[in-house]
Coordinates of C-alpha atoms in Angstrom, one line a residue:
Chain X
M1 CA 21.8 -14.2 -10.1
A2 CA 22.9 -11.8 -12.7
E3 CA 26.1 -9.4 -12.9
L4 CA 25.2 -6.5 -15.3
W5 CA 27.0 -3.3 -16.1
V6 CA 25.4 0.0 -16.4
V7 CA 27.4 2.1 -18.8
R8 CA 28.1 5.4 -18.5
G9 CA 29.1 8.1 -21.4
A10 CA 28.6 8.6 -25.0
E11 CA 31.0 6.0 -25.9
L12 CA 30.5 2.0 -25.6
P13 CA 33.8 1.3 -23.3
P14 CA 36.2 -1.2 -24.1
P15 CA 34.5 -4.9 -24.2
A16 CA 34.5 -6.1 -20.3
A17 CA 34.1 -9.7 -19.0
G18 CA 32.8 -10.6 -16.1
Y19 CA 28.9 -9.1 -16.8
D20 CA 25.8 -11.2 -17.8
L21 CA 24.1 -8.0 -19.6
T22 CA 25.7 -4.4 -20.3
I23 CA 22.3 -1.3 -20.3
W24 CA 24.2 1.3 -22.1
E25 CA 21.3 4.5 -22.0
T26 CA 22.5 7.0 -25.0
A27 CA 20.6 10.0 -26.3
D28 CA 22.1 8.1 -30.1
L29 CA 21.9 4.9 -30.4
P30 CA 24.6 2.1 -32.1
S31 CA 24.1 0.4 -35.4
E32 CA 23.5 -3.1 -35.5
T33 CA 26.8 -3.3 -37.0
Q34 CA 28.0 -1.4 -33.8
M35 CA 26.2 -3.5 -30.5
R36 CA 27.3 -6.7 -32.3
T37 CA 30.9 -5.9 -32.9
W38 CA 31.1 -5.0 -29.7
A39 CA 28.9 -7.7 -27.9
G40 CA 29.9 -10.2 -29.9
W41 CA 33.9 -9.2 -28.2
A42 CA 32.2 -9.4 -25.2
E43 CA 30.4 -12.4 -25.6
T44 CA 28.0 -9.9 -22.9
H45 CA 24.5 -9.0 -23.7
L46 CA 24.2 -5.6 -24.5
L47 CA 21.0 -3.6 -24.3
A48 CA 20.7 0.1 -25.2
G49 CA 18.1 2.8 -25.1
N50 CA 17.6 6.7 -25.0
P51 CA 15.5 8.2 -22.9
A52 CA 12.3 8.2 -24.9
S53 CA 12.5 4.2 -24.8
V54 CA 13.3 3.2 -28.5
L55 CA 15.7 0.7 -28.1
T56 CA 17.4 -1.7 -29.5
G57 CA 19.8 -4.9 -27.8
F58 CA 21.9 -7.4 -29.0
E59 CA 23.7 -10.7 -27.4
P60 CA 25.7 -13.0 -29.1
R61 CA 23.4 -16.7 -28.2
P62 CA 19.8 -16.2 -29.1
D63 CA 17.3 -16.6 -26.8
L64 CA 13.8 -15.4 -27.9
W65 CA 15.6 -12.3 -28.7
P66 CA 14.7 -9.6 -29.2
G67 CA 11.9 -9.4 -27.5
T68 CA 7.7 -10.1 -27.5
D69 CA 5.7 -6.8 -26.9
F70 CA 2.9 -7.2 -24.6
A71 CA 0.8 -5.4 -26.2
L72 CA 3.1 -2.6 -25.3
G73 CA 4.4 -2.1 -28.7
G74 CA 7.3 -3.3 -30.5
G75 CA 11.2 -3.9 -28.9
K76 CA 10.1 -2.5 -25.4
I77 CA 10.1 -6.2 -24.0
W78 CA 13.7 -8.4 -24.1
R79 CA 14.2 -11.7 -22.7
F80 CA 18.1 -12.6 -21.9
N81 CA 19.2 -15.9 -19.9
H82 CA 15.2 -17.2 -19.7
R83 CA 14.4 -13.5 -18.1
F84 CA 12.5 -10.8 -19.0
V85 CA 13.6 -7.4 -18.4
A86 CA 11.2 -3.9 -20.0
W87 CA 12.9 -1.0 -20.4
L88 CA 9.9 1.9 -20.5
T89 CA 9.4 5.9 -19.7
P90 CA 8.4 6.7 -16.3
A91 CA 4.7 7.8 -18.1
L92 CA 3.6 4.1 -18.5
Y93 CA 5.0 3.3 -14.4
Q94 CA 2.4 5.7 -13.5
I95 CA 0.0 3.3 -15.0
P96 CA -0.3 0.8 -13.2
E97 CA -2.1 -2.0 -14.7
V98 CA 1.2 -1.7 -17.0
P99 CA 4.1 -3.0 -14.7
R100 CA 1.2 -5.1 -13.7
A101 CA 0.8 -6.8 -16.5
L102 CA 4.5 -7.2 -17.4
A103 CA 5.1 -8.6 -13.6
L104 CA 2.3 -11.3 -14.3
A105 CA 3.9 -12.2 -17.5
G106 CA 6.8 -13.1 -16.4
V107 CA 8.8 -9.5 -16.4
E108 CA 11.7 -9.8 -13.7
L109 CA 13.7 -6.4 -14.4
M110 CA 12.2 -3.0 -15.4
I111 CA 13.9 -0.5 -16.5
G112 CA 13.5 3.3 -17.7
S113 CA 15.2 6.9 -17.0
R114 CA 15.0 8.0 -12.9
S115 CA 12.6 10.6 -13.1
T116 CA 13.4 11.8 -9.4
S117 CA 17.3 12.9 -8.8
V118 CA 16.7 13.8 -5.1
G119 CA 13.9 12.8 -2.5
D120 CA 12.2 10.0 -2.2
P121 CA 12.5 7.5 -3.7
A122 CA 9.1 6.3 -3.3
L123 CA 8.4 9.2 -5.5
D124 CA 9.8 8.1 -8.5
P125 CA 7.0 5.3 -10.4
L126 CA 9.8 2.9 -11.5
W127 CA 10.3 2.3 -7.7
R128 CA 6.4 2.2 -6.9
A129 CA 5.9 -0.7 -9.8
A130 CA 9.2 -2.4 -8.2
Q131 CA 6.7 -2.3 -4.9
A132 CA 3.9 -2.8 -6.1
N133 CA 4.8 -6.3 -8.7
Q134 CA 8.1 -7.0 -6.5
V135 CA 10.5 -7.0 -9.2
F136 CA 13.6 -5.4 -9.7
G137 CA 13.8 -1.5 -11.2
L138 CA 17.2 -0.4 -12.6
A139 CA 16.3 3.4 -12.6
L140 CA 18.7 4.7 -15.2
G141 CA 20.9 8.8 -14.9
A142 CA 23.8 10.8 -14.1
E143 CA 23.7 8.1 -10.5
P144 CA 21.7 5.2 -11.2
V145 CA 19.4 3.5 -8.4
L146 CA 18.9 0.0 -8.6
Y147 CA 14.7 -0.7 -6.7
L148 CA 13.9 -3.9 -5.2
P149 CA 11.2 -5.1 -3.6
C150 CA 11.9 -4.4 0.3
E151 CA 11.8 -7.3 2.0
I152 CA 15.5 -8.3 0.2
D153 CA 17.3 -4.8 1.0
P154 CA 18.9 -5.6 3.8
A155 CA 18.3 -1.5 4.9
Q156 CA 14.8 -2.2 4.1
E157 CA 14.4 0.8 1.9
G158 CA 14.0 -1.0 -1.4
S159 CA 16.7 1.4 -3.5
M160 CA 20.7 1.3 -3.2
P161 CA 23.2 2.8 -5.1
L162 CA 24.9 0.6 -7.6
A163 CA 28.3 0.4 -6.9
A164 CA 31.2 2.7 -9.4
E165 CA 32.7 0.0 -12.1
P166 CA 35.5 1.6 -14.8
G167 CA 33.3 2.9 -17.4
G168 CA 30.0 2.4 -15.2
W169 CA 28.3 1.4 -12.4
R170 CA 28.0 -2.5 -11.6
A171 CA 24.4 -4.4 -10.4
T172 CA 24.4 -8.1 -8.9
L173 CA 20.5 -8.9 -9.5
R174 CA 19.4 -12.4 -7.4
F175 CA 16.5 -12.8 -9.5
E176 CA 16.1 -16.1 -7.1
E177 CA 15.3 -13.4 -4.6
L178 CA 12.4 -12.2 -5.4
A179 CA 11.0 -15.3 -4.7
D180 CA 11.4 -14.8 -1.2
A181 CA 9.6 -11.3 -1.0
R182 CA 6.7 -13.0 -2.5
R183 CA 7.0 -15.7 -0.3
L184 CA 7.9 -12.8 3.1
L185 CA 5.1 -10.6 1.1
P186 CA 2.8 -12.6 -0.8
V187 CA 2.2 -9.6 -2.9
L188 CA 0.7 -11.1 -6.6
P189 CA -0.1 -13.8 -4.6
G190 CA -3.0 -12.2 -2.9
L191 CA -4.1 -10.1 -5.8
R192 CA -7.8 -11.8 -6.3
M193 CA -8.2 -11.3 -10.6
S194 CA -12.0 -12.7 -10.2
F195 CA -12.3 -9.9 -7.6
Y196 CA -11.4 -6.6 -9.7
R197 CA -12.8 -8.7 -12.8
E198 CA -16.1 -8.8 -11.3
N199 CA -16.2 -5.2 -9.8
G200 CA -13.7 -3.7 -12.5
W201 CA -13.6 -0.5 -12.7
W202 CA -13.1 -0.1 -16.2
H203 CA -16.6 -1.7 -16.5
S204 CA -18.6 2.7 -14.8
Chain U
M1 CA -10.9 -23.9 23.9
N2 CA -14.0 -25.4 24.3
P3 CA -17.3 -23.7 24.2
L4 CA -17.8 -23.0 27.4
S5 CA -14.6 -21.3 27.4
R6 CA -15.5 -19.1 24.9
G7 CA -18.7 -18.4 25.9
L8 CA -17.3 -17.6 29.3
L9 CA -15.0 -15.3 27.7
R10 CA -17.5 -14.0 25.5
F11 CA -19.4 -12.9 28.1
W12 CA -17.1 -12.0 30.9
L13 CA -15.8 -9.1 28.5
G14 CA -18.9 -8.3 27.6
A15 CA -19.8 -7.9 31.1
K16 CA -16.6 -5.4 31.6
L17 CA -17.3 -3.3 29.1
G18 CA -20.8 -2.8 29.8
R19 CA -20.4 -0.6 32.6
T20 CA -18.9 1.9 30.6
T21 CA -21.0 3.1 29.0
P22 CA -20.7 6.6 26.3
P23 CA -21.9 9.8 26.9
A24 CA -25.7 9.9 25.8
P25 CA -25.8 11.7 22.6
G26 CA -27.6 15.5 22.4
N27 CA -29.5 16.8 20.3
A28 CA -28.8 16.6 16.8
V29 CA -27.3 19.4 15.3
P30 CA -27.5 20.3 11.5
V31 CA -24.0 20.8 10.8
T32 CA -22.7 22.2 7.7
F33 CA -19.3 21.3 5.9
P34 CA -16.9 22.9 3.8
L35 CA -17.2 21.2 0.2
D36 CA -13.6 22.7 -0.7
R37 CA -10.8 22.3 1.7
V38 CA -11.4 19.9 4.9
K39 CA -9.3 19.7 8.0
I40 CA -8.4 16.2 9.1
A41 CA -7.1 15.1 12.2
T42 CA -5.9 10.8 12.4
V43 CA -4.5 8.9 15.2
Q44 CA -1.5 7.3 16.0
W45 CA -2.9 5.5 18.4
N46 CA -0.7 3.1 20.8
A47 CA -2.4 0.0 21.2
E48 CA -1.1 -1.6 23.9
P49 CA -4.0 -3.8 25.8
V50 CA -5.6 -2.2 28.5
G51 CA -6.4 -2.6 31.9
A52 CA -9.4 -1.1 32.4
V53 CA -12.4 -0.4 29.7
E54 CA -11.9 3.7 31.1
D55 CA -8.4 4.2 30.0
W56 CA -9.7 2.9 26.7
S57 CA -12.5 5.5 26.7
R58 CA -10.8 8.1 27.8
R59 CA -8.0 8.6 25.8
V60 CA -10.7 8.1 22.5
T61 CA -12.5 10.2 23.7
R62 CA -9.0 13.0 23.7
F63 CA -8.7 12.4 20.4
F64 CA -12.1 13.2 19.6
E65 CA -12.0 16.6 22.0
E66 CA -8.7 17.4 20.5
A67 CA -9.9 17.2 16.9
A68 CA -12.8 19.6 17.3
D69 CA -11.0 22.0 20.1
T70 CA -8.8 22.8 16.1
H71 CA -11.4 22.8 14.4
C72 CA -11.5 20.1 12.2
H73 CA -14.3 18.1 10.4
L74 CA -12.7 14.2 10.1
L75 CA -11.8 12.7 12.6
A76 CA -10.2 9.3 11.6
F77 CA -8.7 5.9 13.8
P78 CA -6.5 3.3 12.8
E79 CA -6.9 -0.6 13.0
Y80 CA -9.0 -3.3 15.1
M81 CA -9.5 -0.4 16.9
P82 CA -11.2 -2.4 20.2
L83 CA -8.6 -5.0 20.0
S84 CA -6.8 -3.5 22.9
L85 CA -9.5 -4.1 24.9
L86 CA -9.0 -7.5 25.1
G87 CA -6.3 -6.6 27.8
V88 CA -9.2 -6.1 30.0
V89 CA -9.5 -10.0 30.5
M90 CA -6.4 -11.1 29.0
P91 CA -4.0 -9.2 30.5
E92 CA -0.1 -9.0 29.2
R93 CA 1.6 -11.0 32.2
T94 CA -0.9 -13.9 31.3
S95 CA 1.3 -14.5 28.6
A96 CA -0.7 -14.0 26.4
H97 CA 1.8 -13.2 23.6
T98 CA 2.4 -16.8 23.7
L99 CA -0.8 -17.9 22.2
T100 CA -1.1 -20.6 19.5
D101 CA -2.1 -19.1 15.9
A102 CA -5.4 -21.8 16.5
T103 CA -5.9 -19.9 20.5
I104 CA -6.1 -16.7 18.4
R105 CA -7.8 -17.2 16.1
E106 CA -10.4 -19.1 18.8
V107 CA -10.0 -15.5 21.0
L108 CA -10.7 -13.4 18.2
G109 CA -14.3 -15.0 16.8
A110 CA -15.2 -14.8 20.9
L111 CA -14.3 -12.0 21.4
A112 CA -15.4 -9.5 18.8
P113 CA -19.1 -9.2 19.1
P114 CA -18.5 -7.7 22.4
S115 CA -16.0 -5.5 21.1
F116 CA -17.0 -5.1 18.3
R117 CA -20.9 -3.3 19.9
F118 CA -18.6 -1.9 22.4
W119 CA -16.4 0.3 19.5
Y120 CA -19.2 1.3 17.2
R121 CA -21.5 2.1 20.3
W122 CA -18.8 4.6 21.2
M123 CA -17.9 5.8 17.9
S124 CA -21.2 6.9 17.2
S125 CA -22.2 8.5 20.3
L126 CA -18.9 10.7 20.2
S127 CA -18.9 11.6 16.4
R128 CA -22.6 13.2 17.7
Q129 CA -21.5 14.6 20.3
Y130 CA -18.4 16.9 19.4
H131 CA -20.2 17.3 15.5
L132 CA -17.5 15.3 13.5
V133 CA -17.6 12.8 10.6
T134 CA -15.7 9.5 11.5
A135 CA -13.5 7.6 10.2
A136 CA -13.3 4.9 13.3
G137 CA -11.2 2.4 12.2
S138 CA -12.0 -1.0 11.7
A139 CA -13.1 -3.3 13.9
L140 CA -13.5 -7.8 13.1
T141 CA -17.2 -8.7 13.2
W142 CA -18.7 -11.4 12.4
D143 CA -20.8 -11.9 8.6
R144 CA -22.9 -14.1 7.7
G145 CA -20.9 -16.9 9.3
R146 CA -17.4 -15.1 8.2
L147 CA -15.1 -13.4 10.2
V148 CA -14.6 -10.2 7.9
N149 CA -11.9 -6.8 9.6
T150 CA -14.1 -4.2 8.6
G151 CA -13.9 -0.2 8.8
I152 CA -17.0 2.6 9.4
I153 CA -17.5 5.4 9.1
F154 CA -19.8 8.0 10.9
D155 CA -21.3 11.0 9.9
S156 CA -21.4 13.5 12.2
Q157 CA -24.6 12.6 13.9
G158 CA -23.4 9.3 14.5
Q159 CA -25.0 7.6 11.5
E160 CA -23.1 4.5 10.0
R161 CA -22.4 5.6 6.2
V162 CA -19.1 3.8 4.7
R163 CA -18.9 0.4 5.8
Q164 CA -16.1 -1.8 3.7
G165 CA -14.6 -4.4 4.6
K166 CA -11.4 -5.6 3.7
W167 CA -10.3 -8.0 1.1
H168 CA -6.4 -7.8 1.0
L169 CA -5.8 -10.0 4.4
T170 CA -2.0 -10.8 5.9
P171 CA -0.7 -13.8 5.9
E172 CA -1.4 -13.9 9.7
E173 CA -4.9 -12.8 9.1
I174 CA -5.4 -15.8 7.4
R175 CA -3.7 -17.8 9.9
W176 CA -6.0 -16.0 12.8
G177 CA -9.7 -17.3 10.6
V178 CA -9.7 -13.4 8.9
A179 CA -12.0 -14.2 5.8
Q180 CA -11.7 -11.9 3.0
A181 CA -14.7 -9.3 2.2
D182 CA -16.4 -10.2 -0.8
S183 CA -18.7 -7.0 -1.0
P184 CA -17.7 -4.5 -3.9
P185 CA -16.6 -1.0 -2.5
S186 CA -19.9 1.6 -0.7
A187 CA -20.7 4.4 -1.8
P188 CA -18.6 7.2 -0.9
L189 CA -19.8 10.0 1.9
S190 CA -20.6 13.1 -0.6
P191 CA -19.6 15.2 -0.5
W192 CA -16.2 14.4 -0.1
G193 CA -16.1 11.5 -1.9
L194 CA -15.0 10.5 1.9
T195 CA -14.2 6.2 2.0
T196 CA -11.8 3.2 3.8
L197 CA -9.9 1.1 3.0
V198 CA -8.3 -0.9 5.7
C199 CA -4.4 -1.9 6.0
N200 CA -3.4 -4.7 3.2
D201 CA -6.6 -3.0 0.8
A202 CA -3.7 0.2 0.0
T203 CA -0.9 -2.3 -0.8
Y204 CA -2.9 -2.7 -4.7
P205 CA -3.0 0.2 -6.6
E206 CA -6.1 -1.2 -8.5
S207 CA -8.1 -1.0 -4.6
F208 CA -8.0 2.5 -5.5
R209 CA -9.2 1.8 -9.2
L210 CA -12.2 0.5 -7.3
I211 CA -13.1 3.2 -5.0
A212 CA -11.5 6.4 -7.4
S213 CA -15.0 5.0 -10.2
Q214 CA -17.1 5.4 -7.4
G215 CA -16.6 8.6 -7.2
A216 CA -14.3 8.4 -3.8
R217 CA -12.0 11.1 -3.3
I218 CA -10.4 11.1 0.3
A219 CA -9.5 7.3 0.7
V220 CA -9.1 6.8 5.4
V221 CA -7.0 4.1 5.0
P222 CA -6.1 2.6 9.1
I223 CA -3.4 0.2 9.0
A224 CA -1.9 -1.9 12.0
D225 CA 1.0 -2.9 10.8
A226 CA 2.8 -5.8 12.8
D227 CA 6.3 -5.0 12.0
A228 CA 9.4 -4.1 14.4
R229 CA 11.3 -2.2 12.1
Y230 CA 9.8 0.4 10.9
T231 CA 10.8 2.3 7.6
A232 CA 10.0 4.9 5.4
G233 CA 10.0 2.5 2.6
K234 CA 7.6 0.3 3.2
A235 CA 5.6 2.6 4.8
R236 CA 5.6 4.5 1.5
R237 CA 4.5 1.1 -0.1
G238 CA 1.5 1.5 1.0
C239 CA -1.2 4.8 1.4
F240 CA 1.9 6.9 -0.4
S241 CA 2.4 5.1 -3.1
R242 CA -1.0 4.8 -4.2
V243 CA -2.1 8.6 -3.8
Q244 CA 0.5 9.3 -6.4
D245 CA -1.0 7.1 -9.2
V246 CA -4.7 7.6 -8.4
P247 CA -4.6 11.1 -7.3
M248 CA -6.9 11.1 -4.4
V249 CA -6.5 12.3 -0.9
G250 CA -4.9 9.5 1.4
V251 CA -5.4 9.2 4.9
V252 CA -3.6 6.7 7.3
S253 CA -3.9 6.6 11.3
A254 CA -1.6 3.8 12.4
A255 CA -1.8 1.5 15.4
T256 CA 1.5 1.7 17.6
G257 CA 3.1 -0.5 20.7
R258 CA 3.3 -4.3 21.7
L259 CA 0.3 -6.0 21.4
F260 CA -0.6 -10.1 22.4
G261 CA 3.2 -11.2 21.0
L262 CA 3.2 -8.6 17.6
H263 CA 5.1 -5.3 17.3
L264 CA 3.1 -2.3 15.8
T265 CA 4.5 0.4 14.4
G266 CA 3.6 3.2 11.7
K267 CA 3.3 6.7 11.4
A268 CA -0.6 8.5 11.3
G269 CA -0.4 11.0 8.4
I270 CA -1.8 12.3 5.3
Y271 CA -1.4 12.3 1.2
L272 CA -1.6 13.8 -1.4
P273 CA -0.4 13.4 -5.0
A274 CA 3.9 14.9 -4.7
P275 CA 2.7 18.3 -6.9
L276 CA 0.2 19.5 -4.6
T277 CA 2.1 19.6 -1.6
D278 CA 4.2 23.0 -1.2
D279 CA 7.9 20.7 -1.1
G280 CA 6.9 18.5 -3.7
S281 CA 6.7 15.7 -1.0
G282 CA 3.4 14.5 -0.9
V283 CA 3.3 14.5 2.6
L284 CA 0.9 16.3 4.0
A285 CA 1.4 15.9 8.0
E286 CA 3.1 12.4 9.1
S287 CA 4.0 11.9 13.2
H288 CA 6.8 12.5 14.5
L289 CA 7.8 8.9 16.0
S290 CA 6.6 5.1 14.2
V291 CA 5.7 4.4 17.6
G292 CA 3.2 6.4 20.6
E293 CA -0.1 8.0 20.5
E294 CA -1.0 11.6 18.4
L295 CA -3.0 13.5 17.3
I296 CA -2.1 15.0 13.4
S297 CA -3.7 17.2 11.5
G298 CA -3.8 19.3 7.8
V299 CA -5.8 21.1 5.9
I300 CA -6.5 19.7 2.2
S301 CA -8.3 21.6 -0.9
L302 CA -11.0 19.3 -3.2
D303 CA -11.0 21.6 -5.6
R304 CA -7.1 21.9 -6.3
L305 CA -7.4 17.5 -5.9
A306 CA -9.8 17.8 -9.3
W307 CA -8.0 20.6 -11.1
Y308 CA -5.0 18.0 -10.7
Q309 CA -8.1 14.8 -11.6
E310 CA -8.0 16.4 -14.6
R311 CA -4.7 17.7 -15.7
Y312 CA -3.3 13.7 -14.4
R313 CA -6.3 12.0 -16.2
A314 CA -5.1 13.7 -19.2
E315 CA -1.8 13.3 -19.3
H316 CA -1.7 9.2 -17.6
P317 CA -4.7 7.9 -19.1
M318 CA -5.9 4.6 -17.9
P319 CA -5.1 1.9 -20.6
P320 CA -7.8 1.4 -22.9
T321 CA -11.1 -1.2 -22.2
D322 CA -9.9 -4.6 -24.4
F323 CA -6.0 -4.4 -22.3
L324 CA -7.9 -4.3 -19.0
T325 CA -10.3 -7.2 -19.6
A326 CA -7.3 -8.8 -20.9
L327 CA -5.6 -8.1 -17.9
Y328 CA -7.7 -9.3 -15.3
G329 CA -10.0 -11.2 -17.4
A330 CA -7.6 -14.6 -17.6
E331 CA -8.8 -17.7 -16.0
G332 CA -7.6 -18.7 -12.6
D333 CA -6.8 -16.5 -9.7
H334 CA -3.7 -14.6 -7.9

């Protein structure tokens, strides 16, 4: 289980304890010194990015941080508490092979800007990526939303609002439940890589 | 269940089905179909076991009549269409809902040939009688010693034009002895680029990429979701999601109701990439309830789809070949 703090606003709020990872979407990325000071004091991993998916991060206890790139360009994939996290633009989530590659490589949380503010979450490519790969999706914006496989959502809709907290929102991610979702609906185990390899659409 | 019992059950069903024959088709009539604006009708079907064969054939015929009367060009039926016919030899009151997986496996294997033949004959005949292209749904059939869930499309002359086995099985199907199809995608039916993918295949973006590479523009997805609790979220994970990321027309036909211990829910729907719908919802038409029987219809424009596909490809190009080769070329299988 991991507690995420999704920060609201243009300024970092005072550090707070009790979170495993802080996510901050900001137009102006903080300097490394700012991040080190804040995250070091709070002893909390801090990941900051802008809507164009330019990221920077800091963690007080290094764990393959900053991350690997999975051929998607540097600084898109990070690791915290032995979990891979990706932060991409919505356009990249809309190419289904990209989230597929991330999930197969072990990414369990995909972060992006929310591409649709009202209505059906299924119109958000990040929601579709979370469902197709049975991972968590964190859609940032004015009202951030957590996407999760329908199998582990009590409402079975695959989407839930975050709990409001001082300075932002809290999201509780039970990573261990992803295994339950994949057992109930074995999407990745049923992928049939060899079949698609033989009949690959990219050959034609 | 011993071989004699299986043989008797098969014979009994065959004899019952043999008494009900489809109407003799008239002379073939050349039918001209539109190249752009296609009117599609899709069925939400009450799949509960029927007590009499005529109940099944009468309801199927009624859908053909309604689709023809409302000037539709294409009619779609759901997954496992003939399964409710098993009710004529296994009524629900005989505790069929308590069958074990092993017994279900034997029953399905034994009864697949007569039920498949019956379904095939009726769908072909009615397609020709009503001059409708028909995505007949799917049925179990033996293919080289393997029981495969197979979707079929008939043209308006009643000729089989697309045959597509199910690639991705559900856990229930695996327990019941159904085998995954290994055949490559069937060539889509011209001029619409019409093809079919069976139910769970729509969970996989790869399946839509594959049929798109063959020229598919309309994908009919017959479903029979064994899920008592319908939610929009679960429903949107399949065909609806796929046509957003791999733009084409998605047509869902749904089996619903209680069937041998399963509780099926689902909605028939016609789905488009969201920008091609007036309200931006991606839903052109959808049935009102997730259970019961209904025919819905809508008109799609293949010209507008072609325009959108071109724009979409420019904005969201496929990953390069080496990326895809690396992704799907990994040793081992998932």
